[in-house]
């Protein structure tokens, strides 16, 4: 089966059915960026518990469905506007950025492009330099081109190498400059609001596969956790070479985030057989009475 990586998906918002469908479609690894949960957080403790979930329970949950889970750590741009709380989150972040499976600082950048967003974006760029991690940039939904250019300008002001930075949520208006300046260019296949699969096909035809990365950003909204393999299938039907498809749906993400030293192809090629009898802190992905799946064995142990 062809292997895919979804390098931007918020699986904490998804169900186990999604995990099973993703694994069957060929997704072997995911990267989950820390993000806004839809409702403003009011206490630093809620960030602490959320960050702990990303490096703990969700990493375990994914493994129980045959997918290797990584994450990025950061204060998202929207919540950076609550400055007193944001200051506390910045004190918390250094405790998490060195955890196993953390492959970047992100997703960070601009939302409304306020002074507070700029302040905390710059602080997190400095944190990325300090811990030698790649950066995942969120580009704004409003005034995207201005925000994208500003994101890159500020990144360069802080001395980051473009090859260590992935600028995400691109479109036809931003892609050329992002690629010309040497950055990785992420594209989100998200219904109605970001990028459609057909448009993605045309971008790969026009610009080629170098440093282009496809993701789903599937979250709690109307979104598709199978957007990456579905887009790959459309690329095949459109005559894009298989080598190019592999680059934009697998290899480029592995190369970009592999710079963290936390992500390696052997993580899934040599993964232990699936065993849903395992528990984390005494907790199972199964509920009472469900039969665990154990690969390589005909024996099932009741949980």
mmCIF file of C-alpha atoms in Angstrom:
data_model
loop_
_atom_site.group_PDB
_atom_site.id
_atom_site.type_symbol
_atom_site.label_atom_id
_atom_site.label_comp_id
_atom_site.label_asym_id
_atom_site.label_seq_id
_atom_site.Cartn_x
_atom_site.Cartn_y
_atom_site.Cartn_z
ATOM 1 C CA UNK A 1 0.000 0.000 0.000
ATOM 2 C CA UNK A 2 1.141 3.542 -0.762
ATOM 3 C CA UNK A 3 2.172 5.366 2.415
ATOM 4 C CA UNK A 4 1.069 8.889 3.309
ATOM 5 C CA UNK A 5 1.839 11.399 6.040
ATOM 6 C CA UNK A 6 -0.730 13.968 7.109
ATOM 7 C CA UNK A 7 1.570 16.662 8.528
ATOM 8 C CA UNK A 8 -1.192 18.913 9.867
ATOM 9 C CA UNK A 9 -4.243 17.303 11.450
ATOM 10 C CA UNK A 10 -5.925 17.870 14.804
ATOM 11 C CA UNK A 11 -6.708 14.272 15.689
ATOM 12 C CA UNK A 12 -7.602 15.146 19.274
ATOM 13 C CA UNK A 13 -10.829 16.348 17.638
ATOM 14 C CA UNK A 14 -11.377 13.152 15.622
ATOM 15 C CA UNK A 15 -12.923 9.790 16.416
ATOM 16 C CA UNK A 16 -11.464 6.285 16.459
ATOM 17 C CA UNK A 17 -13.429 5.622 13.252
ATOM 18 C CA UNK A 18 -11.299 8.327 11.624
ATOM 19 C CA UNK A 19 -8.112 6.668 12.833
ATOM 20 C CA UNK A 20 -9.223 3.327 11.397
ATOM 21 C CA UNK A 21 -10.167 4.899 8.052
ATOM 22 C CA UNK A 22 -6.873 6.802 7.880
ATOM 23 C CA UNK A 23 -4.836 3.671 8.543
ATOM 24 C CA UNK A 24 -6.739 1.724 5.869
ATOM 25 C CA UNK A 25 -6.141 4.567 3.384
ATOM 26 C CA UNK A 26 -2.368 4.350 3.900
ATOM 27 C CA UNK A 27 -1.691 7.119 6.411
ATOM 28 C CA UNK A 28 1.236 5.895 8.493
ATOM 29 C CA UNK A 29 2.041 9.051 10.455
ATOM 30 C CA UNK A 30 0.421 12.308 11.502
ATOM 31 C CA UNK A 31 1.638 15.590 12.942
ATOM 32 C CA UNK A 32 -0.733 17.408 15.273
ATOM 33 C CA UNK A 33 -0.030 21.120 15.727
ATOM 34 C CA UNK A 34 -1.108 22.770 18.969
ATOM 35 C CA UNK A 35 -4.011 25.031 18.033
ATOM 36 C CA UNK A 36 -7.089 26.957 19.115
ATOM 37 C CA UNK A 37 -9.842 24.660 20.358
ATOM 38 C CA UNK A 38 -12.762 26.807 19.202
ATOM 39 C CA UNK A 39 -13.406 28.365 22.611
ATOM 40 C CA UNK A 40 -10.923 30.667 24.333
ATOM 41 C CA UNK A 41 -8.997 29.090 27.184
ATOM 42 C CA UNK A 42 -9.058 31.141 30.379
ATOM 43 C CA UNK A 43 -6.432 29.448 32.554
ATOM 44 C CA UNK A 44 -2.858 28.349 31.894
ATOM 45 C CA UNK A 45 -3.725 24.955 33.366
ATOM 46 C CA UNK A 46 -5.950 24.211 30.390
ATOM 47 C CA UNK A 47 -2.941 24.711 28.103
ATOM 48 C CA UNK A 48 -0.859 22.454 30.321
ATOM 49 C CA UNK A 49 -3.421 19.650 30.152
ATOM 50 C CA UNK A 50 -3.798 20.112 26.381
ATOM 51 C CA UNK A 51 -0.040 19.998 25.752
ATOM 52 C CA UNK A 52 0.175 16.902 27.957
ATOM 53 C CA UNK A 53 -2.542 15.251 25.870
ATOM 54 C CA UNK A 54 -0.594 15.899 22.655
ATOM 55 C CA UNK A 55 2.555 14.183 23.930
ATOM 56 C CA UNK A 56 0.718 11.575 25.970
ATOM 57 C CA UNK A 57 -2.721 10.122 25.465
ATOM 58 C CA UNK A 58 -3.145 11.136 21.803
ATOM 59 C CA UNK A 59 0.242 9.695 20.878
ATOM 60 C CA UNK A 60 -0.805 6.431 22.548
ATOM 61 C CA UNK A 61 -4.289 6.477 21.014
ATOM 62 C CA UNK A 62 -2.892 6.850 17.486
ATOM 63 C CA UNK A 63 -0.475 3.973 18.037
ATOM 64 C CA UNK A 64 -3.401 1.738 18.970
ATOM 65 C CA UNK A 65 -4.764 2.219 15.469
ATOM 66 C CA UNK A 66 -1.489 1.708 13.626
ATOM 67 C CA UNK A 67 -0.489 5.356 13.163
ATOM 68 C CA UNK A 68 2.612 7.103 14.514
ATOM 69 C CA UNK A 69 1.728 10.434 16.128
ATOM 70 C CA UNK A 70 3.943 13.513 16.373
ATOM 71 C CA UNK A 71 3.037 17.047 17.393
ATOM 72 C CA UNK A 72 4.173 20.649 17.373
ATOM 73 C CA UNK A 73 4.113 22.922 20.413
ATOM 74 C CA UNK A 74 3.190 26.569 20.431
ATOM 75 C CA UNK A 75 0.910 29.391 21.468
ATOM 76 C CA UNK A 76 -1.519 29.936 18.589
ATOM 77 C CA UNK A 77 -1.892 33.415 17.164
ATOM 78 C CA UNK A 78 -5.561 33.844 18.082
ATOM 79 C CA UNK A 79 -4.979 33.248 21.794
ATOM 80 C CA UNK A 80 -1.812 35.354 21.765
ATOM 81 C CA UNK A 81 -4.132 38.363 22.030
ATOM 82 C CA UNK A 82 -4.880 37.506 25.670
ATOM 83 C CA UNK A 83 -1.511 38.883 26.773
ATOM 84 C CA UNK A 84 -1.589 38.034 30.502
ATOM 85 C CA UNK A 85 -2.462 34.412 29.730
ATOM 86 C CA UNK A 86 -0.058 34.292 26.786
ATOM 87 C CA UNK A 87 2.809 35.309 29.066
ATOM 88 C CA UNK A 88 2.047 32.329 31.298
ATOM 89 C CA UNK A 89 1.903 29.977 28.297
ATOM 90 C CA UNK A 90 5.326 31.187 27.190
ATOM 91 C CA UNK A 91 6.686 30.132 30.586
ATOM 92 C CA UNK A 92 5.082 26.715 30.104
ATOM 93 C CA UNK A 93 6.289 25.980 26.568
ATOM 94 C CA UNK A 94 9.959 25.235 27.386
ATOM 95 C CA UNK A 95 8.759 22.337 29.544
ATOM 96 C CA UNK A 96 7.157 20.668 26.513
ATOM 97 C CA UNK A 97 9.216 21.483 23.426
ATOM 98 C CA UNK A 98 11.827 18.856 24.305
ATOM 99 C CA UNK A 99 9.331 16.029 24.820
ATOM 100 C CA UNK A 100 9.449 12.886 22.694
ATOM 101 C CA UNK A 101 7.573 13.300 19.429
ATOM 102 C CA UNK A 102 7.662 17.119 19.320
ATOM 103 C CA UNK A 103 8.860 17.965 15.805
ATOM 104 C CA UNK A 104 8.416 21.760 15.580
ATOM 105 C CA UNK A 105 7.329 24.976 17.205
ATOM 106 C CA UNK A 106 3.873 25.771 15.894
ATOM 107 C CA UNK A 107 1.452 26.555 14.650
ATOM 108 C CA UNK A 108 2.416 30.185 15.210
ATOM 109 C CA UNK A 109 2.155 33.414 13.264
ATOM 110 C CA UNK A 110 -0.652 35.876 12.648
ATOM 111 C CA UNK A 111 -4.445 35.905 12.836
ATOM 112 C CA UNK A 112 -5.579 39.552 12.936
ATOM 113 C CA UNK A 113 -1.951 40.714 12.682
ATOM 114 C CA UNK A 114 -2.030 42.603 15.978
ATOM 115 C CA UNK A 115 0.904 43.864 18.036
ATOM 116 C CA UNK A 116 0.344 41.103 20.582
ATOM 117 C CA UNK A 117 0.440 38.424 17.885
ATOM 118 C CA UNK A 118 3.665 39.891 16.541
ATOM 119 C CA UNK A 119 5.208 39.939 20.022
ATOM 120 C CA UNK A 120 4.514 36.286 20.784
ATOM 121 C CA UNK A 121 5.343 35.137 17.264
ATOM 122 C CA UNK A 122 8.804 36.677 17.648
ATOM 123 C CA UNK A 123 9.299 35.138 21.094
ATOM 124 C CA UNK A 124 8.462 31.699 19.729
ATOM 125 C CA UNK A 125 10.810 32.108 16.776
ATOM 126 C CA UNK A 126 13.557 32.732 19.322
ATOM 127 C CA UNK A 127 12.472 29.635 21.244
ATOM 128 C CA UNK A 128 12.696 27.574 18.038
ATOM 129 C CA UNK A 129 16.252 28.819 17.493
ATOM 130 C CA UNK A 130 17.171 28.041 21.086
ATOM 131 C CA UNK A 131 15.968 24.414 20.899
ATOM 132 C CA UNK A 132 16.903 23.928 17.204
ATOM 133 C CA UNK A 133 13.432 22.914 16.026
ATOM 134 C CA UNK A 134 11.652 23.646 12.742
ATOM 135 C CA UNK A 135 8.818 26.190 12.730
ATOM 136 C CA UNK A 136 5.254 25.707 11.478
ATOM 137 C CA UNK A 137 3.689 29.032 10.482
ATOM 138 C CA UNK A 138 -0.068 29.602 10.421
ATOM 139 C CA UNK A 139 -0.946 32.180 7.776
ATOM 140 C CA UNK A 140 -4.058 34.298 8.417
ATOM 141 C CA UNK A 141 -7.406 33.685 6.760
ATOM 142 C CA UNK A 142 -7.896 37.442 6.260
ATOM 143 C CA UNK A 143 -5.414 39.492 4.252
ATOM 144 C CA UNK A 144 -3.470 36.289 3.628
ATOM 145 C CA UNK A 145 -0.832 37.603 1.235
ATOM 146 C CA UNK A 146 0.158 40.461 3.541
ATOM 147 C CA UNK A 147 0.268 38.136 6.541
ATOM 148 C CA UNK A 148 2.282 35.509 4.689
ATOM 149 C CA UNK A 149 4.901 37.991 3.532
ATOM 150 C CA UNK A 150 5.089 39.507 7.004
ATOM 151 C CA UNK A 151 5.530 36.045 8.527
ATOM 152 C CA UNK A 152 8.526 35.358 6.308
ATOM 153 C CA UNK A 153 10.013 38.832 6.769
ATOM 154 C CA UNK A 154 9.911 38.515 10.557
ATOM 155 C CA UNK A 155 11.281 34.969 10.428
ATOM 156 C CA UNK A 156 14.253 36.233 8.456
ATOM 157 C CA UNK A 157 14.707 39.186 10.832
ATOM 158 C CA UNK A 158 15.229 36.593 13.551
ATOM 159 C CA UNK A 159 17.773 34.700 11.482
ATOM 160 C CA UNK A 160 15.844 31.503 10.764
ATOM 161 C CA UNK A 161 16.918 29.451 7.787
ATOM 162 C CA UNK A 162 13.917 29.129 5.406
ATOM 163 C CA UNK A 163 14.558 25.392 5.051
ATOM 164 C CA UNK A 164 13.666 25.092 8.756
ATOM 165 C CA UNK A 165 10.309 26.811 8.275
ATOM 166 C CA UNK A 166 7.048 25.518 6.812
ATOM 167 C CA UNK A 167 4.610 28.256 5.802
ATOM 168 C CA UNK A 168 1.169 26.669 5.896
ATOM 169 C CA UNK A 169 -2.315 27.291 4.446
ATOM 170 C CA UNK A 170 -0.998 28.670 1.157
ATOM 171 C CA UNK A 171 -3.060 29.409 -1.930
ATOM 172 C CA UNK A 172 -2.471 30.590 -5.488
ATOM 173 C CA UNK A 173 -1.806 34.115 -4.223
ATOM 174 C CA UNK A 174 1.088 33.159 -1.922
ATOM 175 C CA UNK A 175 2.740 30.026 -3.291
ATOM 176 C CA UNK A 176 5.242 31.578 -5.699
ATOM 177 C CA UNK A 177 6.857 33.928 -3.194
ATOM 178 C CA UNK A 178 6.990 31.265 -0.463
ATOM 179 C CA UNK A 179 8.789 28.841 -2.780
ATOM 180 C CA UNK A 180 11.004 31.520 -4.316
ATOM 181 C CA UNK A 181 12.228 32.485 -0.841
ATOM 182 C CA UNK A 182 13.190 28.899 -0.035
ATOM 183 C CA UNK A 183 10.453 27.934 2.440
ATOM 184 C CA UNK A 184 8.399 24.762 2.571
ATOM 185 C CA UNK A 185 4.891 25.528 1.350
ATOM 186 C CA UNK A 186 2.002 23.757 3.062
ATOM 187 C CA UNK A 187 -1.428 23.451 1.458
ATOM 188 C CA UNK A 188 -4.541 22.568 3.417
ATOM 189 C CA UNK A 189 -7.265 20.587 1.656
ATOM 190 C CA UNK A 190 -10.227 21.853 3.666
ATOM 191 C CA UNK A 191 -13.790 22.120 2.352
ATOM 192 C CA UNK A 192 -14.966 25.557 1.215
ATOM 193 C CA UNK A 193 -12.427 27.672 3.114
ATOM 194 C CA UNK A 194 -8.826 26.890 2.143
ATOM 195 C CA UNK A 195 -7.802 24.727 -0.821
ATOM 196 C CA UNK A 196 -9.646 22.130 -2.885
ATOM 197 C CA UNK A 197 -8.078 18.966 -4.322
ATOM 198 C CA UNK A 198 -8.598 20.112 -7.915
ATOM 199 C CA UNK A 199 -6.766 23.382 -7.257
ATOM 200 C CA UNK A 200 -3.998 21.452 -5.521
ATOM 201 C CA UNK A 201 -3.494 19.332 -8.625
ATOM 202 C CA UNK A 202 -3.053 22.439 -10.736
ATOM 203 C CA UNK A 203 -0.520 23.929 -8.306
ATOM 204 C CA UNK A 204 1.636 20.787 -8.427
ATOM 205 C CA UNK A 205 1.411 20.771 -12.222
ATOM 206 C CA UNK A 206 2.518 24.407 -12.355
ATOM 207 C CA UNK A 207 5.186 24.500 -9.640
ATOM 208 C CA UNK A 208 6.332 20.897 -9.396
ATOM 209 C CA UNK A 209 6.746 18.927 -6.145
ATOM 210 C CA UNK A 210 9.783 20.593 -4.551
ATOM 211 C CA UNK A 211 9.069 21.753 -0.969
ATOM 212 C CA UNK A 212 5.285 21.458 -1.440
ATOM 213 C CA UNK A 213 3.399 19.624 1.315
ATOM 214 C CA UNK A 214 -0.279 18.596 1.349
ATOM 215 C CA UNK A 215 -2.277 18.315 4.578
ATOM 216 C CA UNK A 216 -5.881 18.129 5.776
ATOM 217 C CA UNK A 217 -5.876 20.272 8.958
ATOM 218 C CA UNK A 218 -8.938 18.180 9.858
ATOM 219 C CA UNK A 219 -10.299 19.351 13.188
ATOM 220 C CA UNK A 220 -13.604 19.891 14.997
ATOM 221 C CA UNK A 221 -15.060 21.660 11.955
ATOM 222 C CA UNK A 222 -16.423 20.226 8.701
ATOM 223 C CA UNK A 223 -13.225 18.645 7.425
ATOM 224 C CA UNK A 224 -11.851 15.433 5.934
ATOM 225 C CA UNK A 225 -9.142 13.314 7.618
ATOM 226 C CA UNK A 226 -8.699 11.461 4.304
ATOM 227 C CA UNK A 227 -7.957 14.615 2.316
ATOM 228 C CA UNK A 228 -4.309 13.659 1.712
ATOM 229 C CA UNK A 229 -4.897 10.195 0.154
ATOM 230 C CA UNK A 230 -7.935 11.510 -1.752
ATOM 231 C CA UNK A 231 -5.868 14.336 -3.241
ATOM 232 C CA UNK A 232 -3.135 11.839 -4.148
ATOM 233 C CA UNK A 233 -5.699 9.723 -5.992
ATOM 234 C CA UNK A 234 -6.875 12.759 -7.945
ATOM 235 C CA UNK A 235 -3.275 13.591 -8.834
ATOM 236 C CA UNK A 236 -2.859 10.082 -10.259
ATOM 237 C CA UNK A 237 -5.975 10.444 -12.369
ATOM 238 C CA UNK A 238 -4.648 13.802 -13.577
ATOM 239 C CA UNK A 239 -1.388 12.275 -14.800
ATOM 240 C CA UNK A 240 0.988 13.605 -12.143
ATOM 241 C CA UNK A 241 3.969 11.216 -11.814
ATOM 242 C CA UNK A 242 3.927 8.878 -8.832
ATOM 243 C CA UNK A 243 7.310 10.217 -7.710
ATOM 244 C CA UNK A 244 5.864 13.727 -7.482
ATOM 245 C CA UNK A 245 2.811 12.490 -5.581
ATOM 246 C CA UNK A 246 5.038 10.763 -3.064
ATOM 247 C CA UNK A 247 7.039 13.948 -2.532
ATOM 248 C CA UNK A 248 4.051 16.180 -1.755
ATOM 249 C CA UNK A 249 2.111 13.625 0.330
ATOM 250 C CA UNK A 250 4.964 11.882 2.156
ATOM 251 C CA UNK A 251 8.637 12.619 1.541
ATOM 252 C CA UNK A 252 8.699 16.416 1.825
ATOM 253 C CA UNK A 253 6.953 16.311 5.199
ATOM 254 C CA UNK A 254 9.360 13.638 6.411
ATOM 255 C CA UNK A 255 12.347 15.699 5.252
ATOM 256 C CA UNK A 256 11.081 18.971 6.738
ATOM 257 C CA UNK A 257 10.046 17.690 10.148
ATOM 258 C CA UNK A 258 12.780 15.064 10.266
ATOM 259 C CA UNK A 259 15.141 17.990 10.883
ATOM 260 C CA UNK A 260 13.843 17.903 14.456
ATOM 261 C CA UNK A 261 15.610 14.602 15.092
ATOM 262 C CA UNK A 262 12.299 13.288 16.421
ATOM 263 C CA UNK A 263 10.777 11.852 13.243
ATOM 264 C CA UNK A 264 12.244 8.947 11.283
ATOM 265 C CA UNK A 265 10.809 6.609 8.667
ATOM 266 C CA UNK A 266 11.842 3.631 10.768
ATOM 267 C CA UNK A 267 9.323 4.750 13.382
ATOM 268 C CA UNK A 268 6.558 3.172 11.291
ATOM 269 C CA UNK A 269 8.499 0.757 9.101
ATOM 270 C CA UNK A 270 9.711 -1.057 12.220
ATOM 271 C CA UNK A 271 6.737 -0.362 14.467
ATOM 272 C CA UNK A 272 5.680 -3.025 16.939
ATOM 273 C CA UNK A 273 2.636 -5.094 15.935
ATOM 274 C CA UNK A 274 -0.696 -3.573 16.875
ATOM 275 C CA UNK A 275 -1.839 -4.663 20.322
ATOM 276 C CA UNK A 276 -4.974 -3.080 21.719
ATOM 277 C CA UNK A 277 -4.587 -4.909 25.010
ATOM 278 C CA UNK A 278 -2.016 -2.257 25.954
ATOM 279 C CA UNK A 279 -2.940 0.524 28.316
ATOM 280 C CA UNK A 280 -1.621 3.966 29.197
ATOM 281 C CA UNK A 281 -1.812 4.872 32.880
ATOM 282 C CA UNK A 282 -4.307 2.050 33.246
ATOM 283 C CA UNK A 283 -6.524 3.309 30.425
ATOM 284 C CA UNK A 284 -7.389 1.532 27.171
ATOM 285 C CA UNK A 285 -8.633 2.910 23.833
ATOM 286 C CA UNK A 286 -11.448 0.365 24.149
ATOM 287 C CA UNK A 287 -14.528 0.574 26.313
ATOM 288 C CA UNK A 288 -15.807 -2.259 28.459
ATOM 289 C CA UNK A 289 -16.759 -5.412 26.579
ATOM 290 C CA UNK A 290 -14.998 -4.553 23.319
ATOM 291 C CA UNK A 291 -12.615 -7.077 21.799
ATOM 292 C CA UNK A 292 -9.041 -5.809 21.324
ATOM 293 C CA UNK A 293 -7.248 -6.200 18.029
ATOM 294 C CA UNK A 294 -3.889 -7.978 18.286
ATOM 295 C CA UNK A 295 -1.823 -8.267 15.105
ATOM 296 C CA UNK A 296 -0.038 -11.540 14.412
ATOM 297 C CA UNK A 297 -2.192 -13.504 16.801
ATOM 298 C CA UNK A 298 -5.509 -15.282 16.605
ATOM 299 C CA UNK A 299 -5.904 -14.883 20.352
ATOM 300 C CA UNK A 300 -8.079 -12.018 21.574
ATOM 301 C CA UNK A 301 -8.029 -10.944 25.173
ATOM 302 C CA UNK A 302 -11.121 -9.393 26.659
ATOM 303 C CA UNK A 303 -10.410 -5.942 28.054
#
